[in-house]
Amino acid sequence: MTSASPRPRVRFAPSPTGFLHVGGARTALFNWLYARKFGGDFLLRIEDTDRQRSTDESTRAIFQGLEWLGLTWDEEVVHQGANLAQHQRDAQQLLDVGAAYRDFTPLAEIERLRNDAESRGLAFRFDRRMALISATEEADKLAHGEPYAIRFKVPEGSTEWNDLVHERIVFPNADIEDFVVLRSDGTPVYNMAVVSDDIAMRITTVMRGDDHISNTPKQILLYRALGAEVPQFAHVPMIHGPDGKKLSKRHGATAVGDYQYQGLLPGAMLNFLALLGWSPGDDTEVMTMDELIAKFDVHGLQKKAGIFDTKKLEWMNGQHLAKISLEELEPFVTPAFERAGLATAAELHARHDWYFGLLELLRVRARTTDEIATLAAHFFRDSVEYDPEAMGKQWRDVAATADILQATRDRLASLPLWDAHAMEDALRKLAEEREISGGKIFQPLRVALTGLTVSPGIFDVLLYVGRERSLGRLDAAVAYLSQDAGA
RNA sequence: GGCGGUAUCGUCUAGGGGACUAGGACACAGCCCUCUCAAGGCUGGAACACGGGUUCGAAUCCCGUUACCGCUACCA
């Protein structure tokens, strides 16, 4: 078995047939963490040999997704499609060393036999003898340019490896048929291309989804036949939807980009993904990237598929939202403010202290950056829209409310300084004089200032809405109520 | 069908023979805090798939069963 190299080289090898999937992102993350942890290299290979399904748009989406997550790769991206000649050379080498043979059986014939067997409920298995022909016959077919596939000659015995997450896995070779490595049109089959590329890229540890476990014995056989060192393998579990089936579009958002668009923080996404299928062994959950790197260990990898729980993702995002520095947070929130049409980045920067103070107020109450923008709306708008439910609840007695709001306005207006403590003292005193609870003043006031029954602390709202606008909103509320009473 | 993988609260997980009356987190419920909402704190319900072994002793080791997932292509 191979020994762990001091400088591991790992890779993430997605097919560009769609957006970056959360499952792929997690596989990339584990590889990335492993590389960072041991000072190795994290490489990216785009497996674009399937011309039908591969698109440049998907390739760009994968780059974009990885960049957003901060999962940067160390060397130039490898495009598998560009390595055709190398794949063919390796397939030819298999032929040269006698590890593979030419199969002139027409593809149509194989398909016919397979369909036959299947219609009778039997499993079709390619029989090596079908391809057995004499040397002169083969020379003749070659001379006539007859097409042939190259098949790997699976040896006797069994193939086993020590998986980093599953420990020992053994496959009897008798269960593996002589698989094609190079099609009759000269293109390599998946397992051939992967092994050829991983050898060329000098990959030391192959960490991928456990749906590849069954491919692994074939690949190990290929490494050996090619005289290459067999890398270590780590098969990480899949991600399933809430119904236990493989995560797919019908489960909702599965593309990393969807979450970026919803206002998730990449750090939260990564933290959540890391914990789905991996555990540091203790109870720590909310971690920075540096902590993840420090704590990452393949022994903490789970064998069982995990279910994607968006509730916990949201919670995780809320934790990160509240914990990272405002400087780190700002670049993610400002675009949300711009999208919501609240202010431009320039306007926000011009009011830096006010803006950051506002963020501090709102971030603990939100679970996404978009939600912060939503909560911030009434701090920007000129007028307030009264929520009918809020009015129904806090402004029931119209005349009394107008009266208390007027009194509130007068007290606040008479304050020499627009200061939270002074405001609280004044309003609590007003409540005392009227023999009512503070809430009886604060709640109607909240509706007047925000139109809603929920908001940050009322004195913070007063402070951040500002003196002029606060008093203006109170005037507007009193006018609105008086008009209502008159009607 | 064959082969392979997996199996602890609804979900993510800790656990690697005795510290398990099975711990933490999300979600849920209640309480506290409190001007509302969050956040935070406390409390509660909630799991070792089943059956056999091995052992003085098993969630932990072995075997079987069941369920789920994957592979079984000249797809990736």
XYZ file of C-alpha atoms (C1' of nucleotides) in Angstrom:
563
model
C 0.000 0.000 0.000
C 1.101 3.551 -0.575
C 2.428 5.624 2.234
C 1.191 9.108 2.983
C 3.336 11.638 1.234
C 4.322 14.690 3.220
C 2.931 16.964 0.521
C -0.376 15.586 -0.659
C -1.773 16.504 -4.038
C -5.523 16.255 -4.216
C -8.023 17.284 -6.819
C -11.637 18.165 -7.349
C -12.883 16.830 -10.686
C -16.398 17.954 -11.562
C -18.190 17.424 -14.858
C -19.330 20.735 -16.307
C -22.874 19.591 -16.853
C -24.603 22.025 -14.523
C -23.988 24.462 -11.729
C -21.749 23.736 -8.792
C -23.802 21.430 -6.624
C -23.667 21.568 -2.826
C -22.489 17.949 -2.871
C -19.667 18.828 -5.209
C -18.840 21.871 -3.139
C -18.526 19.716 -0.069
C -16.257 17.230 -1.821
C -14.156 20.159 -2.999
C -14.092 21.528 0.545
C -12.841 18.275 2.065
C -10.118 18.079 -0.558
C -9.224 21.707 -0.017
C -9.086 21.327 3.757
C -6.918 18.263 3.401
C -4.488 20.099 1.142
C -4.374 23.173 3.359
C -3.993 21.108 6.480
C -0.915 19.305 5.212
C 0.537 22.042 3.055
C -0.307 20.194 -0.128
C -1.834 21.184 -3.441
C -5.471 21.384 -4.354
C -6.004 20.992 -8.076
C -9.032 21.452 -10.261
C -9.841 19.258 -13.231
C -12.835 19.787 -15.447
C -14.053 16.444 -16.746
C -15.463 17.648 -20.020
C -15.077 14.502 -22.089
C -18.818 14.168 -22.429
C -19.233 16.648 -25.271
C -22.984 16.293 -25.316
C -23.594 17.435 -21.790
C -20.604 19.661 -21.079
C -20.983 23.399 -21.506
C -18.663 26.358 -21.073
C -21.377 28.029 -19.066
C -21.246 25.213 -16.523
C -17.473 25.444 -16.363
C -17.741 29.148 -15.596
C -20.426 28.469 -12.979
C -18.126 25.983 -11.265
C -15.232 28.446 -11.212
C -17.517 31.157 -9.919
C -18.960 28.934 -7.218
C -15.558 27.812 -5.995
C -14.259 31.365 -6.026
C -17.213 32.606 -4.020
C -16.556 29.911 -1.460
C -12.887 30.785 -1.431
C -11.885 27.273 -2.457
C -9.026 28.409 -4.633
C -6.962 25.940 -6.610
C -3.224 25.869 -6.830
C -2.260 25.140 -10.408
C -3.696 25.783 -13.797
C -7.046 24.111 -14.362
C -6.785 20.824 -16.222
C -9.358 20.219 -18.921
C -9.709 16.511 -19.402
C -10.811 16.910 -22.996
C -7.392 18.325 -23.832
C -5.656 15.141 -22.729
C -7.046 12.819 -25.370
C -3.633 11.948 -26.823
C -2.320 11.074 -23.376
C -5.333 8.866 -22.677
C -4.789 7.083 -25.966
C -1.098 6.624 -25.235
C -1.914 5.065 -21.878
C -4.515 2.774 -23.437
C -1.957 1.795 -26.050
C 0.536 1.072 -23.305
C -1.945 -1.306 -21.709
C -2.084 -3.090 -25.029
C 1.708 -3.098 -25.319
C 2.261 -4.674 -21.914
C -0.417 -7.250 -22.541
C -2.796 -5.907 -19.913
C -5.449 -5.220 -22.509
C -6.601 -6.580 -25.841
C -8.378 -5.473 -28.970
C -12.039 -6.356 -29.222
C -13.354 -6.309 -32.760
C -16.833 -7.380 -31.735
C -19.225 -4.884 -33.333
C -20.906 -2.643 -30.812
C -24.287 -3.564 -32.272
C -23.563 -7.212 -31.548
C -22.769 -6.497 -27.925
C -25.912 -4.462 -27.543
C -27.943 -7.243 -29.088
C -26.541 -9.810 -26.687
C -27.090 -7.529 -23.732
C -30.706 -6.874 -24.651
C -31.237 -10.577 -25.200
C -29.899 -11.459 -21.798
C -31.826 -8.714 -20.088
C -35.104 -9.669 -21.693
C -34.592 -13.102 -20.184
C -33.880 -11.563 -16.812
C -30.190 -12.402 -16.942
C -27.185 -10.171 -16.505
C -25.032 -9.853 -19.590
C -21.368 -10.313 -18.998
C -18.727 -9.802 -21.663
C -16.858 -13.018 -22.260
C -13.185 -12.597 -23.095
C -13.403 -15.510 -25.503
C -15.711 -13.497 -27.733
C -12.763 -11.331 -28.683
C -10.332 -14.186 -29.043
C -8.960 -14.348 -32.568
C -5.747 -15.564 -34.108
C -2.794 -13.294 -34.664
C -3.182 -13.460 -38.425
C -6.876 -12.710 -38.174
C -6.122 -9.709 -36.015
C -3.447 -8.493 -38.406
C -5.903 -8.852 -41.207
C -8.627 -6.854 -39.458
C -6.130 -4.178 -38.562
C -4.945 -3.994 -42.132
C -8.522 -3.516 -43.257
C -8.974 -0.764 -40.742
C -11.725 -2.542 -38.860
C -12.750 -0.659 -35.749
C -12.045 -2.148 -32.359
C -12.346 -1.250 -28.713
C -9.562 -1.833 -26.227
C -10.609 -3.901 -23.287
C -8.754 -4.332 -20.045
C -7.837 -7.896 -19.211
C -8.985 -8.191 -15.633
C -6.579 -10.524 -13.831
C -7.418 -13.295 -11.404
C -7.560 -12.732 -7.691
C -9.042 -9.829 -5.820
C -8.441 -6.134 -5.515
C -8.470 -4.365 -2.220
C -7.471 -1.089 -0.700
C -7.441 0.620 2.615
C -9.954 3.414 2.230
C -9.304 6.437 4.415
C -12.922 6.511 5.501
C -14.159 2.952 4.992
C -10.982 1.093 5.924
C -10.531 -2.183 4.030
C -12.669 -2.792 0.967
C -12.246 -5.946 -1.110
C -13.614 -6.812 -4.536
C -13.207 -10.260 -6.094
C -11.879 -9.631 -9.606
C -14.218 -12.320 -10.869
C -17.015 -9.809 -10.389
C -15.383 -7.283 -12.684
C -15.800 -7.851 -16.399
C -13.175 -6.981 -18.980
C -14.194 -3.350 -19.274
C -13.527 -1.128 -22.264
C -10.806 1.468 -21.753
C -10.781 2.949 -25.246
C -13.876 3.025 -27.422
C -13.790 2.045 -31.071
C -13.941 5.746 -31.927
C -10.679 6.256 -30.042
C -12.114 8.086 -27.037
C -11.320 6.926 -23.521
C -13.898 5.665 -21.115
C -14.292 7.446 -17.780
C -12.135 5.133 -15.664
C -9.308 5.278 -18.166
C -9.368 9.073 -18.425
C -9.488 9.522 -14.675
C -6.573 7.226 -13.962
C -4.517 8.617 -16.803
C -5.105 12.176 -15.593
C -4.570 11.412 -11.934
C -1.250 9.810 -12.777
C -0.245 12.753 -14.944
C -1.254 15.195 -12.232
C 0.641 13.152 -9.634
C -2.411 12.934 -7.376
C -1.557 11.254 -4.088
C -4.990 11.114 -2.509
C -8.230 10.679 -4.351
C -11.078 12.020 -2.259
C -14.442 11.747 -3.953
C -18.059 10.669 -3.535
C -18.679 7.132 -2.406
C -20.650 6.466 -5.572
C -17.184 5.778 -6.984
C -16.384 2.899 -4.667
C -17.344 0.391 -7.339
C -15.067 2.122 -9.855
C -12.101 1.976 -7.549
C -11.010 -1.647 -8.085
C -11.023 -1.063 -11.844
C -8.934 2.038 -11.400
C -6.469 0.332 -9.084
C -6.023 -2.391 -11.679
C -5.309 0.290 -14.261
C -2.711 2.008 -12.065
C -0.900 -1.260 -11.552
C -0.999 -2.252 -15.199
C 0.393 1.167 -16.067
C 3.156 0.725 -13.535
C 2.020 3.739 -11.556
C 1.843 4.148 -7.816
C -1.684 3.639 -6.508
C -2.912 6.718 -4.634
C -4.786 6.662 -1.372
C -8.544 6.709 -1.633
C -11.071 8.404 0.602
C -14.710 7.931 -0.302
C -16.948 10.481 1.308
C -20.694 9.959 1.620
C -23.310 11.560 -0.568
C -25.809 14.219 0.371
C -29.481 13.305 0.278
C -32.662 15.336 0.291
C -35.177 15.277 3.169
C -36.819 12.221 1.612
C -33.589 10.243 1.776
C -33.079 10.271 -1.984
C -30.085 11.730 -3.706
C -30.256 15.510 -3.515
C -31.706 16.965 -6.705
C -33.439 20.030 -8.073
C -36.832 18.934 -6.867
C -35.564 19.297 -3.306
C -35.211 23.016 -3.893
C -31.998 24.970 -4.080
C -29.071 22.640 -4.651
C -26.695 24.922 -6.528
C -24.162 26.847 -4.518
C -25.096 29.914 -6.530
C -28.666 29.723 -5.253
C -27.440 30.237 -1.733
C -25.096 33.005 -2.694
C -28.072 34.737 -4.251
C -30.184 34.189 -1.130
C -27.742 36.099 0.984
C -25.753 33.299 2.577
C -22.211 33.887 3.722
C -19.620 31.624 2.108
C -18.052 31.000 5.505
C -21.368 29.774 6.860
C -22.006 27.618 3.826
C -18.582 26.017 4.187
C -18.993 25.535 7.926
C -22.365 23.893 7.421
C -21.129 21.686 4.597
C -18.109 20.606 6.611
C -20.331 19.445 9.435
C -22.484 17.418 7.057
C -20.451 14.253 6.940
C -17.619 15.315 9.145
C -17.204 16.081 12.810
C -14.252 17.510 14.713
C -14.884 14.922 17.418
C -15.914 17.445 20.021
C -18.951 19.688 20.276
C -17.678 22.717 18.412
C -19.926 23.699 15.541
C -19.445 27.313 14.556
C -15.956 27.588 13.112
C -13.894 29.902 10.970
C -11.978 28.544 8.008
C -8.771 28.562 10.006
C -10.415 26.506 12.725
C -11.771 24.093 10.135
C -8.308 23.650 8.677
C -6.824 23.123 12.110
C -9.448 20.588 13.146
C -9.932 18.755 9.871
C -9.060 15.090 9.970
C -10.162 12.278 7.671
C -10.893 10.143 10.724
C -13.797 12.428 11.491
C -15.363 11.690 8.115
C -18.707 9.932 8.234
C -19.547 6.788 6.270
C -23.248 7.455 6.100
C -25.001 9.755 3.650
C -26.265 12.972 5.196
C -29.507 14.820 4.694
C -29.314 18.436 3.656
C -31.090 20.479 6.327
C -31.705 24.037 5.220
C -32.934 24.970 8.688
C -29.564 24.282 10.165
C -27.858 26.050 7.285
C -29.901 29.162 8.076
C -29.061 28.897 11.732
C -25.397 28.555 10.861
C -25.602 31.618 8.663
C -27.197 33.553 11.495
C -24.311 32.557 13.731
C -21.728 33.735 11.236
C -23.697 36.875 10.512
C -23.550 37.760 14.190
C -19.970 36.742 14.821
C -17.748 37.906 12.003
C -16.391 41.428 12.077
C -18.403 44.206 10.480
C -15.513 44.783 8.086
C -15.841 41.213 6.889
C -19.608 41.409 6.748
C -19.934 44.687 4.910
C -18.910 43.478 1.413
C -21.677 40.889 1.524
C -24.414 43.147 2.863
C -23.846 46.275 0.816
C -24.822 44.557 -2.459
C -28.007 43.366 -0.751
C -28.789 46.963 0.202
C -28.180 48.063 -3.351
C -30.369 45.289 -4.747
C -33.125 46.304 -2.357
C -32.836 49.840 -3.681
C -32.143 51.317 -0.251
C -28.908 53.114 -1.007
C -25.829 52.984 -3.158
C -22.525 51.712 -1.884
C -21.170 55.256 -2.093
C -23.992 56.627 0.052
C -23.434 53.897 2.589
C -19.717 54.532 2.750
C -20.364 58.227 3.218
C -22.270 57.392 6.395
C -19.843 54.712 7.521
C -20.333 54.972 11.283
C -24.097 55.179 11.032
C -24.159 52.303 8.554
C -21.982 50.013 10.644
C -23.969 50.852 13.759
C -27.138 49.926 11.938
C -25.624 46.646 10.780
C -24.669 45.870 14.343
C -28.281 46.432 15.353
C -29.796 44.281 12.646
C -27.424 41.423 12.089
C -28.334 39.547 15.238
C -31.971 39.635 14.134
C -31.375 38.295 10.624
C -30.401 34.986 9.125
C -29.343 36.193 5.696
C -27.824 39.362 4.306
C -30.997 39.869 2.303
C -32.963 39.786 5.513
C -30.705 42.481 6.966
C -31.588 44.648 3.997
C -35.280 43.941 4.519
C -35.058 44.869 8.176
C -33.157 48.011 7.277
C -35.763 49.293 4.828
C -37.583 51.687 7.116
C -34.340 53.319 8.193
C -33.975 54.571 4.623
C -37.435 55.313 3.328
C -38.944 58.763 3.660
C -42.394 57.684 4.706
C -43.623 54.785 6.768
C -46.227 52.279 5.700
C -48.387 51.195 8.589
C -48.954 47.495 8.752
C -52.704 46.935 9.294
C -52.039 44.262 11.866
C -49.637 46.501 13.747
C -52.220 49.292 13.828
C -54.903 46.882 14.926
C -52.751 45.732 17.759
C -51.063 48.884 19.001
C -53.306 51.695 17.784
C -56.688 50.314 18.759
C -57.842 53.384 20.668
C -57.289 56.051 18.040
C -57.843 59.128 20.177
C -55.743 57.883 23.088
C -52.979 56.814 20.739
C -52.896 60.162 18.989
C -52.714 61.805 22.384
C -49.881 59.671 23.693
C -47.944 59.974 20.451
C -48.309 63.754 20.584
C -47.053 63.768 24.144
C -44.195 61.486 23.188
C -43.291 63.758 20.323
C -43.279 66.817 22.562
C -41.070 65.232 25.184
C -38.601 64.040 22.586
C -38.597 67.359 20.787
C -37.781 69.185 23.987
C -34.663 67.116 24.580
C -31.511 69.185 24.260
C -29.593 66.153 23.054
C -30.742 63.280 20.816
C -29.391 60.736 23.243
C -30.702 57.271 24.052
C -30.478 57.658 27.817
C -32.129 61.041 27.797
C -34.905 59.717 25.588
C -35.493 56.729 27.807
C -35.548 58.890 30.947
C -38.009 61.287 29.395
C -40.377 58.628 28.114
C -40.290 56.554 31.266
C -41.109 59.672 33.192
C -44.029 60.305 30.882
C -45.275 56.786 31.496
C -44.980 57.295 35.216
C -46.941 60.527 35.091
C -49.699 58.877 33.145
C -49.538 55.776 35.304
C -49.047 53.435 32.363
C -46.348 50.916 31.579
C -43.451 51.841 29.358
C -44.719 49.434 26.763
C -47.861 51.498 26.337
C -45.657 54.260 25.003
C -42.965 52.258 23.255
C -45.242 50.041 21.224
C -47.400 52.748 19.596
C -44.182 54.690 19.058
C -42.637 51.694 17.311
C -45.547 51.544 14.903
C -45.263 55.261 14.239
C -41.555 54.970 13.492
C -41.439 51.695 11.612
C -44.995 50.750 10.761
C -44.318 47.421 12.418
C -44.557 45.762 15.810
C -41.042 44.377 15.637
C -37.800 46.259 15.421
C -34.563 46.768 17.285
C -34.823 48.445 20.675
C -36.962 51.544 20.372
C -34.241 53.972 21.447
C -31.867 52.532 18.886
C -34.554 53.030 16.284
C -34.992 56.634 17.375
C -31.265 57.133 17.225
C -30.771 55.590 13.808
C -33.838 57.094 12.190
C -32.557 60.429 13.469
C -34.134 63.375 15.227
C -35.751 65.156 12.306
C -37.189 62.089 10.673
C -38.358 60.623 13.959
C -40.245 63.743 14.880
C -41.589 63.936 11.351
C -42.866 60.381 11.548
C -44.542 61.141 14.848
C -46.233 64.147 13.319
C -47.357 62.041 10.398
C -48.735 59.368 12.713
C -50.657 61.906 14.786
C -52.052 63.493 11.637
C -53.007 60.113 10.262
C -54.799 59.161 13.460
C -56.588 62.487 13.821
C -57.824 62.303 10.265
C -58.938 58.764 10.943
C -60.799 59.834 14.058
C -62.507 62.678 12.221
C -63.709 60.429 9.402
C -30.431 -10.610 -10.140
C -24.891 -10.024 -8.936
C -21.316 -7.114 -6.369
C -20.171 -3.211 -3.010
C -21.428 0.385 0.800
C -24.348 2.096 5.035
C -27.444 1.656 9.560
C -27.419 6.174 17.260
C -33.097 11.244 18.789
C -37.380 13.984 12.978
C -32.245 16.015 11.107
C -26.573 16.752 11.760
C -23.604 14.089 15.098
C -20.360 12.332 19.945
C -19.341 7.370 21.082
C -14.224 3.026 18.989
C -16.055 -3.345 25.371
C -17.203 -1.102 31.507
C -17.030 6.487 32.683
C -24.185 5.395 28.844
C -29.649 6.524 33.313
C -26.325 7.256 25.545
C -23.676 13.581 25.332
C -23.959 18.097 22.003
C -26.361 20.919 17.909
C -30.702 22.120 14.513
C -35.922 21.909 14.761
C -40.079 21.736 18.346
C -42.442 23.076 23.358
C -42.194 25.732 28.023
C -39.793 29.230 31.230
C -36.283 33.382 32.185
C -34.466 38.054 30.285
C -37.458 42.127 28.149
C -40.432 48.150 25.164
C -41.420 44.316 20.523
C -38.483 40.916 17.614
C -34.106 38.462 17.625
C -29.892 36.874 20.271
C -28.733 34.596 24.943
C -29.761 31.421 29.391
C -32.525 27.320 31.587
C -35.913 23.099 31.183
C -38.525 19.203 28.429
C -39.969 15.374 24.930
C -37.008 12.541 21.405
C -32.379 7.430 19.271
C -28.398 2.686 19.633
C -32.947 -1.103 12.710
C -33.955 -6.507 14.036
C -32.140 -11.417 15.492
C -28.252 -14.393 16.971
C -23.418 -14.933 18.908
C -18.306 -13.571 21.496
C -17.573 -11.629 26.594
C -18.071 -11.277 33.555
C -19.841 -7.045 30.580
C -21.746 -4.565 23.708
C -24.327 1.323 20.921
C -19.197 -0.265 20.438
C -16.469 -6.880 18.058
C -18.458 -11.207 14.710
C -22.500 -13.522 11.782
C -27.290 -13.314 9.679
C -31.872 -10.608 8.404
C -34.159 -6.236 6.867
C -34.093 -1.395 4.838
C -31.760 2.321 2.126
C -27.912 3.922 -1.340
C -24.323 3.035 -5.240
C -22.135 0.228 -9.253
C -23.345 -3.484 -12.658
C -22.480 0.701 -20.321
C -17.909 1.307 -26.242
C -22.294 7.300 -19.511
C -19.513 10.377 -16.251
